[in-house]
Coordinates of C-alpha atoms and ligand atoms in Angstrom, one line a residue:
M149 CA 10.6 10.7 10.0
Y150 CA 8.0 7.9 9.9
E151 CA 8.5 4.1 9.2
I152 CA 7.1 1.6 7.6
K153 CA 8.4 -2.1 7.7
V154 CA 9.0 -4.5 5.0
F155 CA 8.4 -8.3 5.0
G156 CA 8.8 -10.6 2.0
G157 CA 10.6 -8.8 -1.2
V158 CA 14.4 -10.2 -2.1
N159 CA 14.7 -14.1 -0.4
Y160 CA 17.0 -16.4 -2.3
Q161 CA 16.5 -19.2 0.2
E162 CA 13.1 -19.0 1.5
I163 CA 10.6 -19.1 -1.6
H164 CA 7.6 -18.3 0.8
R165 CA 8.8 -15.2 2.1
Q166 CA 8.4 -14.0 -1.7
G167 CA 4.6 -12.4 -0.8
S168 CA 5.0 -9.2 0.2
V169 CA 3.8 -7.4 3.6
F170 CA 4.0 -3.4 4.5
M171 CA 3.4 -3.6 8.3
F172 CA 2.8 0.5 9.3
N173 CA 1.6 -0.3 12.9
E174 CA 1.2 -3.4 14.9
K175 CA -2.8 -3.4 13.9
S176 CA -2.6 -2.7 10.4
V177 CA -0.5 -4.2 7.3
I178 CA -0.7 -4.0 3.4
D179 CA -1.4 -7.4 1.7
A180 CA -0.8 -10.9 3.3
G181 CA 1.8 -12.6 1.3
C182 CA 4.3 -13.7 4.0
L183 CA 2.3 -12.6 7.3
L184 CA 3.5 -16.2 9.4
T185 CA 6.9 -16.2 8.5
S186 CA 7.4 -12.9 9.4
L187 CA 5.6 -11.3 12.4
G188 CA 4.9 -15.2 14.5
E189 CA 2.9 -14.9 17.3
K190 CA 2.5 -11.1 16.5
C191 CA 0.1 -12.0 13.9
A192 CA -3.1 -12.3 16.6
D193 CA -2.8 -8.8 17.0
I194 CA -3.3 -7.9 13.3
E195 CA -6.8 -6.5 13.6
T196 CA -7.0 -4.7 9.9
I197 CA -5.5 -6.0 6.4
W198 CA -5.6 -3.4 3.4
L199 CA -5.6 -5.8 0.3
T200 CA -3.9 -4.3 -2.6
H201 CA -5.7 -7.6 -4.9
S202 CA -6.7 -11.1 -5.1
H203 CA -3.6 -12.6 -6.5
L204 CA -1.9 -15.6 -3.9
D205 CA 0.9 -14.1 -3.5
H206 CA -0.9 -11.1 -1.7
I207 CA -3.4 -12.8 0.5
V208 CA -2.1 -16.1 0.9
D209 CA -1.2 -16.2 4.9
I210 CA -5.2 -14.4 5.9
A211 CA -5.6 -18.4 6.0
F212 CA -3.6 -19.4 8.6
V213 CA -3.8 -15.9 10.4
L214 CA -7.3 -17.0 11.0
D215 CA -6.9 -20.6 11.4
M216 CA -3.7 -20.5 13.7
Y217 CA -4.3 -17.6 16.0
Y218 CA -7.9 -18.3 16.5
V219 CA -8.2 -19.2 20.2
Q220 CA -5.6 -16.2 20.8
R221 CA -8.1 -13.5 18.9
K222 CA -9.9 -11.2 20.4
V223 CA -11.6 -9.0 17.7
P224 CA -12.4 -9.5 13.9
L225 CA -10.1 -9.7 11.5
K226 CA -10.9 -6.8 9.1
I227 CA -10.4 -7.5 5.6
R228 CA -10.2 -4.1 3.8
G229 CA -10.1 -4.2 0.1
L230 CA -12.1 -3.3 -3.3
K231 CA -15.3 -4.8 -3.8
E232 CA -14.2 -6.8 -6.5
T233 CA -11.3 -7.9 -4.6
L234 CA -13.2 -9.0 -1.6
E235 CA -15.8 -11.0 -3.5
A236 CA -12.6 -13.1 -5.4
L237 CA -12.0 -13.9 -1.7
Q238 CA -15.1 -15.2 -0.2
K239 CA -15.8 -17.0 -3.6
H240 CA -12.7 -18.4 -4.6
F241 CA -10.8 -18.7 -1.2
L242 CA -12.3 -18.4 2.2
N243 CA -15.7 -20.2 0.9
D244 CA -15.7 -23.3 2.6
D245 CA -14.2 -25.8 -0.2
I246 CA -10.7 -24.3 -0.2
W247 CA -10.5 -22.8 3.6
P248 CA -13.4 -22.5 6.2
D249 CA -15.7 -19.1 5.7
F250 CA -14.2 -18.0 8.9
S251 CA -16.7 -14.9 8.8
S252 CA -19.6 -17.1 9.7
I253 CA -17.6 -18.5 12.9
T254 CA -17.7 -16.5 15.8
L255 CA -14.7 -16.1 17.8
M256 CA -14.1 -17.7 21.1
H257 CA -12.7 -15.0 23.3
G258 CA -14.3 -11.8 21.7
K259 CA -17.3 -10.1 20.1
G260 CA -18.5 -10.8 17.0
M261 CA -17.1 -13.2 14.0
S262 CA -13.6 -14.0 13.3
L263 CA -13.4 -12.3 10.2
E264 CA -15.1 -9.1 8.4
Y265 CA -14.9 -7.7 5.3
E266 CA -15.5 -4.0 4.3
A267 CA -15.0 -2.2 0.7
I268 CA -13.3 0.4 0.3
K269 CA -12.9 3.0 -2.9
V270 CA -10.3 4.7 -5.2
G271 CA -9.9 8.1 -4.2
E272 CA -11.3 7.8 -0.6
C273 CA -9.2 9.0 1.9
Y274 CA -9.5 6.2 5.9
R275 CA -8.2 6.6 8.6
I276 CA -6.1 4.2 10.2
D277 CA -5.4 5.9 13.8
E278 CA -4.5 9.8 14.4
E279 CA -2.2 10.5 12.9
T280 CA -1.9 8.3 10.4
T281 CA -4.3 7.6 6.9
I282 CA -4.7 5.4 4.0
E283 CA -6.0 6.3 0.3
P284 CA -6.2 3.8 -2.2
F285 CA -5.7 4.4 -5.7
A286 CA -6.0 2.9 -9.0
T287 CA -3.3 0.6 -10.4
D288 CA -3.2 -1.8 -13.5
H289 CA -3.5 -5.3 -12.9
T290 CA -4.8 -8.6 -14.9
V291 CA -7.6 -8.4 -11.8
P292 CA -8.8 -5.2 -10.1
S293 CA -6.5 -3.9 -7.9
C294 CA -5.3 -0.6 -6.3
G295 CA -2.4 0.8 -4.2
Y296 CA -2.0 2.5 -1.0
I297 CA -0.7 5.9 -0.1
V298 CA 0.0 6.1 3.4
S299 CA 0.2 10.0 5.0
K300 CA 1.5 11.4 8.3
E301 CA 1.1 15.0 8.4
N302 CA 2.9 16.3 5.7
S303 CA 4.5 13.2 4.7
A304 CA 3.5 10.5 2.6
I305 CA 4.6 7.2 0.6
L306 CA 3.1 5.7 -2.3
I307 CA 2.7 2.0 -2.6
G308 CA 2.0 0.7 -5.8
T309 CA 2.6 -3.6 -5.9
D310 CA 1.8 -4.7 -8.8
T311 CA 1.1 -2.7 -12.1
H312 CA 1.6 -2.8 -15.5
S313 CA 1.0 0.8 -15.9
L314 CA 2.4 3.9 -14.1
E315 CA -0.5 6.2 -14.8
G316 CA -2.2 5.6 -11.4
I317 CA 1.3 6.4 -9.5
I318 CA 2.5 9.5 -11.9
A319 CA -1.2 11.0 -11.3
S320 CA -1.4 10.5 -7.6
V321 CA 2.5 11.8 -7.1
S322 CA 1.6 15.1 -9.4
N323 CA -2.2 14.8 -7.0
K324 CA -0.3 14.5 -3.6
K325 CA 2.4 17.3 -2.6
A326 CA 3.8 15.3 0.1
I327 CA 4.8 12.1 -1.3
R328 CA 8.4 11.7 -0.7
A329 CA 8.8 7.8 -1.5
L330 CA 7.6 5.3 -3.8
V331 CA 7.4 1.7 -3.8
I332 CA 7.1 0.1 -7.4
E333 CA 7.4 -3.6 -8.4
C334 CA 9.8 -4.6 -11.0
S335 CA 8.8 -8.6 -11.9
F336 CA 10.9 -9.4 -14.9
P337 CA 13.9 -9.0 -16.5
S338 CA 13.6 -6.2 -19.5
A339 CA 14.0 -9.1 -22.0
F340 CA 10.4 -10.6 -20.9
D341 CA 8.6 -7.2 -21.7
G342 CA 6.2 -9.2 -23.7
L343 CA 5.5 -11.3 -20.4
A344 CA 5.1 -7.9 -18.4
K345 CA 2.5 -7.2 -20.7
V346 CA 0.4 -10.2 -20.6
S347 CA 1.0 -10.4 -16.9
K348 CA 0.3 -6.5 -16.1
H349 CA 4.0 -6.5 -14.7
L350 CA 6.8 -4.2 -15.2
T351 CA 10.4 -4.7 -16.0
P352 CA 13.7 -2.2 -15.4
A353 CA 13.5 -1.0 -19.3
L354 CA 9.6 -0.5 -18.4
L355 CA 10.0 1.4 -15.2
F356 CA 12.2 3.8 -15.4
Q357 CA 11.0 4.5 -19.5
G358 CA 7.6 4.8 -17.4
L359 CA 9.2 7.3 -14.5
K360 CA 10.2 9.6 -17.3
S361 CA 7.0 11.3 -16.7
L362 CA 6.9 12.0 -13.5
E363 CA 7.6 15.8 -13.1
K364 CA 8.3 16.0 -9.1
K365 CA 12.1 15.1 -8.5
G366 CA 14.3 13.8 -5.5
L367 CA 11.7 10.9 -4.3
K368 CA 12.9 8.2 -3.2
L369 CA 12.6 5.0 -5.0
Y370 CA 12.1 1.3 -3.9
I371 CA 11.4 -1.8 -5.9
N372 CA 9.3 -4.9 -4.4
H373 CA 8.1 -7.7 -6.2
I374 CA 11.5 -9.1 -8.4
K375 CA 10.6 -12.6 -9.2
P376 CA 13.6 -14.7 -7.3
S377 CA 15.1 -16.3 -9.9
Y378 CA 15.8 -13.6 -11.6
V379 CA 17.3 -11.0 -8.2
E380 CA 20.6 -10.9 -10.0
K381 CA 19.9 -9.7 -13.3
I382 CA 17.1 -7.0 -12.4
T383 CA 19.2 -5.2 -10.2
E384 CA 22.1 -5.4 -12.4
E385 CA 19.6 -3.6 -15.1
I386 CA 18.1 -1.1 -12.3
Q387 CA 21.9 -0.1 -11.5
A388 CA 22.4 0.4 -14.9
M389 CA 19.2 2.7 -15.9
K390 CA 18.9 4.0 -12.6
G391 CA 20.0 7.6 -13.8
D392 CA 19.7 10.0 -10.7
W393 CA 17.2 8.1 -9.1
D394 CA 18.2 6.9 -5.3
V395 CA 17.1 3.3 -5.9
T396 CA 16.5 0.6 -3.2
I397 CA 16.0 -2.7 -3.5
L398 CA 13.6 -3.9 -0.9
K399 CA 14.5 -7.0 1.7
D400 CA 12.6 -9.4 4.1
G401 CA 13.0 -7.0 7.3
D402 CA 14.1 -3.8 5.7
T403 CA 13.0 -0.6 6.7
I404 CA 11.4 2.3 5.0
D405 CA 11.4 5.8 6.0
Y406 CA 9.5 8.6 5.2
Ligands
LIG690 ZN1 -0.7 -9.8 -8.8
LIG691 ZN1 2.1 -10.0 -6.9

């Protein structure tokens, strides 16, 4: 049994924690929506952030990890993502206008720059440590985006936030037999299907409709990325529509076994 720790997700009180972070070891996370509030000083140990896309709720804490832990950090913070995602960060975020360009600031207590960018490609497989690999797959969002399949030996989990179409997820599950669990977003109530379409997100109705074409049964389903104002409504709808699915709505601090 392997574990992924989840930060962010459903939290009524702290709006700052609605961004998402999936942590699969002390040095590697997927996305950086709420790293600081969740990990505190352990942020200084993060070496690689795998980004799903360039939206603020997935990148915002990169800025503060670099700034607050600049002195403690000993190795460059490696940001890995699609070429377009990295270009968006360089152009619009860590560009010296909004926040310093840390890729041109040398580490105080280590070799190299504070930040390094490294582009990844959908369908390629990357090694995280001796037993873990990570593979990006295409998702369907308003900007170039990807999800990730994290695998250890014969067990894998698919993390698919943010997306409108489930095509990439369905294709990945049929290609990769080891996938045991899916994390899929569900941002709006079903009545908001127009908004879900233009903002390229999902509702419970769209989610369970899309999942009908999945042939493999017995997968666990975890839901994240619920907009905080609709938590109750979306939870009710998921309960009503889930059918045979074993569904968990992810909350801040949850652990996913796979
Ligand atoms: Zn997004
Ligand atoms: Zn998002």
